[in-house]
mmCIF file of C-alpha atoms in Angstrom:
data_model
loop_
_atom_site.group_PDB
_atom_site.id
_atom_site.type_symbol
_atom_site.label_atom_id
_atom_site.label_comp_id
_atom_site.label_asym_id
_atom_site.label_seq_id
_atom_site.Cartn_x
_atom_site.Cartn_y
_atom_site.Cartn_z
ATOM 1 C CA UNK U 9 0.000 0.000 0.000
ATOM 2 C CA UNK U 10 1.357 3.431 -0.910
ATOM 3 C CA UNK U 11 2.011 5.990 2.022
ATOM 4 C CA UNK U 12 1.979 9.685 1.072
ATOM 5 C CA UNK U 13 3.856 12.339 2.968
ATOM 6 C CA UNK U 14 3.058 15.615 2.935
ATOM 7 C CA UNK U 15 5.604 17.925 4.371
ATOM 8 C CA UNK U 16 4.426 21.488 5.760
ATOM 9 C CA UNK U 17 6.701 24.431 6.563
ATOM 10 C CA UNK U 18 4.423 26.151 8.264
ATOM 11 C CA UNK U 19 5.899 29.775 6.904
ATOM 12 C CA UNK U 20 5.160 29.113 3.016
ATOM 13 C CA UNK U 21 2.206 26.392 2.917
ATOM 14 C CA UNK U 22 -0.534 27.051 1.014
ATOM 15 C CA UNK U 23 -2.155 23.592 1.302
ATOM 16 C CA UNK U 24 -1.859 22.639 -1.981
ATOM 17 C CA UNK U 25 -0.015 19.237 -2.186
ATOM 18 C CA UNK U 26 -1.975 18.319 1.249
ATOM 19 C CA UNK U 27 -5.085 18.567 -1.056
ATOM 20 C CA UNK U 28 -3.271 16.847 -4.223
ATOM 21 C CA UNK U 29 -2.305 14.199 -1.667
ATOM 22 C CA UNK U 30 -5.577 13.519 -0.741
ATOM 23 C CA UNK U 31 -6.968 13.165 -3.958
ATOM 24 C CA UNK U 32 -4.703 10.925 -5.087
ATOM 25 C CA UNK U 33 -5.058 8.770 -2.018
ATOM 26 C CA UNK U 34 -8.391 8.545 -2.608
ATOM 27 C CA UNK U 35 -7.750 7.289 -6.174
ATOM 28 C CA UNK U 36 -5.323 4.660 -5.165
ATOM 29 C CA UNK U 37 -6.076 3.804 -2.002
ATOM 30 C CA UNK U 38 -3.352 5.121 0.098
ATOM 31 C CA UNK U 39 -2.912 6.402 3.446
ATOM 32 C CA UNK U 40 -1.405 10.336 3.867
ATOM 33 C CA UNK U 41 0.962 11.706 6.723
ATOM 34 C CA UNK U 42 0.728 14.830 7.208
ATOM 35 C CA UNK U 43 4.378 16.235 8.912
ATOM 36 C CA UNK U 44 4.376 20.093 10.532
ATOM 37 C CA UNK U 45 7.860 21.031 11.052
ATOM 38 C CA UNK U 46 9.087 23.663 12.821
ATOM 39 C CA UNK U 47 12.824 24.894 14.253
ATOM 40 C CA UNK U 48 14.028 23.824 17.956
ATOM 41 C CA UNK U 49 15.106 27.556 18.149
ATOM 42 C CA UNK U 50 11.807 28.831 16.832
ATOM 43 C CA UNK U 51 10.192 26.890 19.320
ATOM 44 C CA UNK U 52 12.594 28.093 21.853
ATOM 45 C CA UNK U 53 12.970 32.143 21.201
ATOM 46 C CA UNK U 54 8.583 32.063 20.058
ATOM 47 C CA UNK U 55 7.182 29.617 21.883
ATOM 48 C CA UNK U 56 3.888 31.135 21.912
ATOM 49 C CA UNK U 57 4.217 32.369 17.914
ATOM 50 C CA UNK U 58 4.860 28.563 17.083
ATOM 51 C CA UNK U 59 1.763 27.626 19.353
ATOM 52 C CA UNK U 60 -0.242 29.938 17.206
ATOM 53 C CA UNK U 61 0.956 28.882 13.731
ATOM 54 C CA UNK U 62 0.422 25.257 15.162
ATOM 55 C CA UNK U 63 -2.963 26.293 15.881
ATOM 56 C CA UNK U 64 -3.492 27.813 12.488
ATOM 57 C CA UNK U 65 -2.411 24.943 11.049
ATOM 58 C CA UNK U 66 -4.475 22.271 12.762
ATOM 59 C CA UNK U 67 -7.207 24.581 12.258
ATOM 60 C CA UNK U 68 -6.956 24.566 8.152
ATOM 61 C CA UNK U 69 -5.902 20.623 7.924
ATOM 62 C CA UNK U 70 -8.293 19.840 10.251
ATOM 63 C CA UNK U 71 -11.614 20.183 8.169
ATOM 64 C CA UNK U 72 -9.189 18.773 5.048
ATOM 65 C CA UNK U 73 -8.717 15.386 7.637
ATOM 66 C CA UNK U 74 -11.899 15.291 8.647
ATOM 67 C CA UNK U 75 -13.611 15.160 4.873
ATOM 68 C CA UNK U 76 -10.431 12.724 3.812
ATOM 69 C CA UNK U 77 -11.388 10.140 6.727
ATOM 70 C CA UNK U 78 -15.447 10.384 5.813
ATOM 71 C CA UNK U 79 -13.874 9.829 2.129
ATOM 72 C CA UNK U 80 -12.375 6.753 4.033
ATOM 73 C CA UNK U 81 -8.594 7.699 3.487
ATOM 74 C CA UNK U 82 -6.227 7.078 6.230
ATOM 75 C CA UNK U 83 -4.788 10.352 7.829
ATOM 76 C CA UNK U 84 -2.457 11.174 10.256
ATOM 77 C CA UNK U 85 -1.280 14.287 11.851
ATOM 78 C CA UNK U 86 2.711 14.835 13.153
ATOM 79 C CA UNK U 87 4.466 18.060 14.601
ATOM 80 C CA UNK U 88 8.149 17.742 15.125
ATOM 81 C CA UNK U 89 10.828 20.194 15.680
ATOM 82 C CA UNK U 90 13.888 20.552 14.262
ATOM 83 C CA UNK U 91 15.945 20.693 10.848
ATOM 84 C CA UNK U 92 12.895 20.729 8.349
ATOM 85 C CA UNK U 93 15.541 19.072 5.733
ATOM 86 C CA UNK U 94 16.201 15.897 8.634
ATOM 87 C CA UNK U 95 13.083 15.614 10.371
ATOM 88 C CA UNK U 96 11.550 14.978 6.727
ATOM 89 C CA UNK U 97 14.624 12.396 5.687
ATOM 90 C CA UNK U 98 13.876 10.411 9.223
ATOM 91 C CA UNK U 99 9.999 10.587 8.817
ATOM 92 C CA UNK U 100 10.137 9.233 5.363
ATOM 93 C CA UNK U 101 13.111 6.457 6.441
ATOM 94 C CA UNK U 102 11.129 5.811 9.486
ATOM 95 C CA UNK U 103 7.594 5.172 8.711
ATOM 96 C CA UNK U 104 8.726 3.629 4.984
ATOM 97 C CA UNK U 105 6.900 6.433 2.697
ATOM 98 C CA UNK U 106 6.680 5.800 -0.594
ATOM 99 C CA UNK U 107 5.658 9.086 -1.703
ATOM 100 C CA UNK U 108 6.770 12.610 -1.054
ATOM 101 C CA UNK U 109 4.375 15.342 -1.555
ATOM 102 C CA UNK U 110 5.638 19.041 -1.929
ATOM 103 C CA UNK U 111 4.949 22.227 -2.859
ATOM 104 C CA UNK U 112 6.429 24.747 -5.354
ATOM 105 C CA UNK U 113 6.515 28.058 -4.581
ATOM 106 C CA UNK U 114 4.574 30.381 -7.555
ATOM 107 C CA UNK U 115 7.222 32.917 -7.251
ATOM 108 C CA UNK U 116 10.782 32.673 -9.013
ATOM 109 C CA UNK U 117 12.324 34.031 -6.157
ATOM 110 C CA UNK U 118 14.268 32.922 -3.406
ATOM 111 C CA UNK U 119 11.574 30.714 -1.946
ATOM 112 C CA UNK U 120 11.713 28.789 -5.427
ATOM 113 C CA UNK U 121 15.485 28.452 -4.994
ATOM 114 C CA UNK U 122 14.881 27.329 -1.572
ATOM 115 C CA UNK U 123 12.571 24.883 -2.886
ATOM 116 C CA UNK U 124 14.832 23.887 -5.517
ATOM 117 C CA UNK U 125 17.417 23.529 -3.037
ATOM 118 C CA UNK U 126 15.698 21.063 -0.922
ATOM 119 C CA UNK U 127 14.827 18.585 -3.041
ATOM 120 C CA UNK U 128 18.275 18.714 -4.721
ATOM 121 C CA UNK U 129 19.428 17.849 -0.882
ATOM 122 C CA UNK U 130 17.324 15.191 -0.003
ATOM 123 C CA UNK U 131 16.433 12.705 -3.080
ATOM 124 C CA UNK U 132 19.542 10.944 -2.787
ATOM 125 C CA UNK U 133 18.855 10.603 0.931
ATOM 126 C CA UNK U 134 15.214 8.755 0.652
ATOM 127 C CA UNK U 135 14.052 5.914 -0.968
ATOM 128 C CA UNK U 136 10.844 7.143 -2.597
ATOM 129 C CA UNK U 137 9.447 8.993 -5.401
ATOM 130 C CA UNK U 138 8.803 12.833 -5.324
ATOM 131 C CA UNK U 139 5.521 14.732 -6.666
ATOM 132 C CA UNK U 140 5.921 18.385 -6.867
ATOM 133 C CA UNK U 141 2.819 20.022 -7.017
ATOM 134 C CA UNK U 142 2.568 23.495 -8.648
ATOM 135 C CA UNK U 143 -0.217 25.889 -7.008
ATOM 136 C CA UNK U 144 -2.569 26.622 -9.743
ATOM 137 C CA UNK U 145 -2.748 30.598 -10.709
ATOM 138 C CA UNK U 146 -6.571 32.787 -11.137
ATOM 139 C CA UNK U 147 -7.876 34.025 -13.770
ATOM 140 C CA UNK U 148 -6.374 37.196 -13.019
ATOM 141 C CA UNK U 149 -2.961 35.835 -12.321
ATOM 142 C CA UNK U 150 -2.946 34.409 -15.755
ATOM 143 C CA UNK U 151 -4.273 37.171 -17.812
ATOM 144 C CA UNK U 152 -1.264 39.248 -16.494
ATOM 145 C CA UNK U 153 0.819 36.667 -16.713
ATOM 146 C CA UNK U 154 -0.405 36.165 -20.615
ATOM 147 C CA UNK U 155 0.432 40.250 -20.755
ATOM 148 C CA UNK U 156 -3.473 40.475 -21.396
ATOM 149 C CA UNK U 157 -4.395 43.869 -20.308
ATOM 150 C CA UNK U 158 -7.271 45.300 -19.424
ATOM 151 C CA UNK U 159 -9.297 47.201 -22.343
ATOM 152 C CA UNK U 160 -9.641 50.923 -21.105
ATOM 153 C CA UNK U 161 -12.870 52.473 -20.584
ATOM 154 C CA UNK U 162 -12.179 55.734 -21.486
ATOM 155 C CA UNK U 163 -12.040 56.758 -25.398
ATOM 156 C CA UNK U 164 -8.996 58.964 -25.030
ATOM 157 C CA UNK U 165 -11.504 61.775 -23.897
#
């Protein structure tokens, strides 16, 4: 039976590849982890910003959970703190995943670097495949990004 991991930095996560996971768990019968990782010195210097982001969290993946396990999907729910780059490597070594679930940053930036980064780092380090899932864009997003402007309503007048 395949076992999804989804990993969630809890600065950048839009939910995205937690909702592709569960989708695709549904299609194939698999069971999803979800992993919330956050820094021992995060944790240690904000303890009560990391309670609230933990919070925030729960509170967004909770109704996802809850609508995955009427679906009948497996789900399970795991905070850990430290290295996001090691706690994911040991999660995925430890409870034998067979399929990483992440996120792409939309921008180009540095978080897509980051991203980049990342995955460079760790796919010679686990022993299962890797689905990046790329947030889809609005309407509005793409007609800018297609340069389609706006028509003016003004003649010129």
């Amino acid at each position: 039976m395949e076992k999804i991991l989804v990993a969630i930095d809890p600065v950048r996560t839009s939910f995205c590849a937690g909702i592709h996971a569960l989708y695709l768990a549904k299609r194939i019968k698999a069971t999803v982890s979800f992993l919330l990782v956050f820094s021992k010195s995060t944790k240690e210097i904000y303890p009560s910003l990391v309670e609230e982001m933990e919070i925030s969290v729960k509170k967004k993946l909770g109704s996802l959970i809850e609508e995955a396990r009427f679906d009948g999907i497996h789900v399970d729910y795991y905070l850990a703190y430290g290295k996001y780059e090691s706690e994911v490597v040991s999660f995925i070594q430890e409870n034998k995943i067979t399929l990483l679930v992440v996120e792409f940053p939309t921008d180009q930036g540095a978080l897509s670097k980051s991203c980049k980064h990342f995955l460079d780092k760790i796919r010679h380090r686990i022993n299962c495949r890797i689905e990046v899932v790329h947030e889809k864009r609005g309407i509005s997003d793409r007609k800018e990004g297609n340069r389609v402007a706006p028509i003016p309503t003004d003649s010129g007048k």
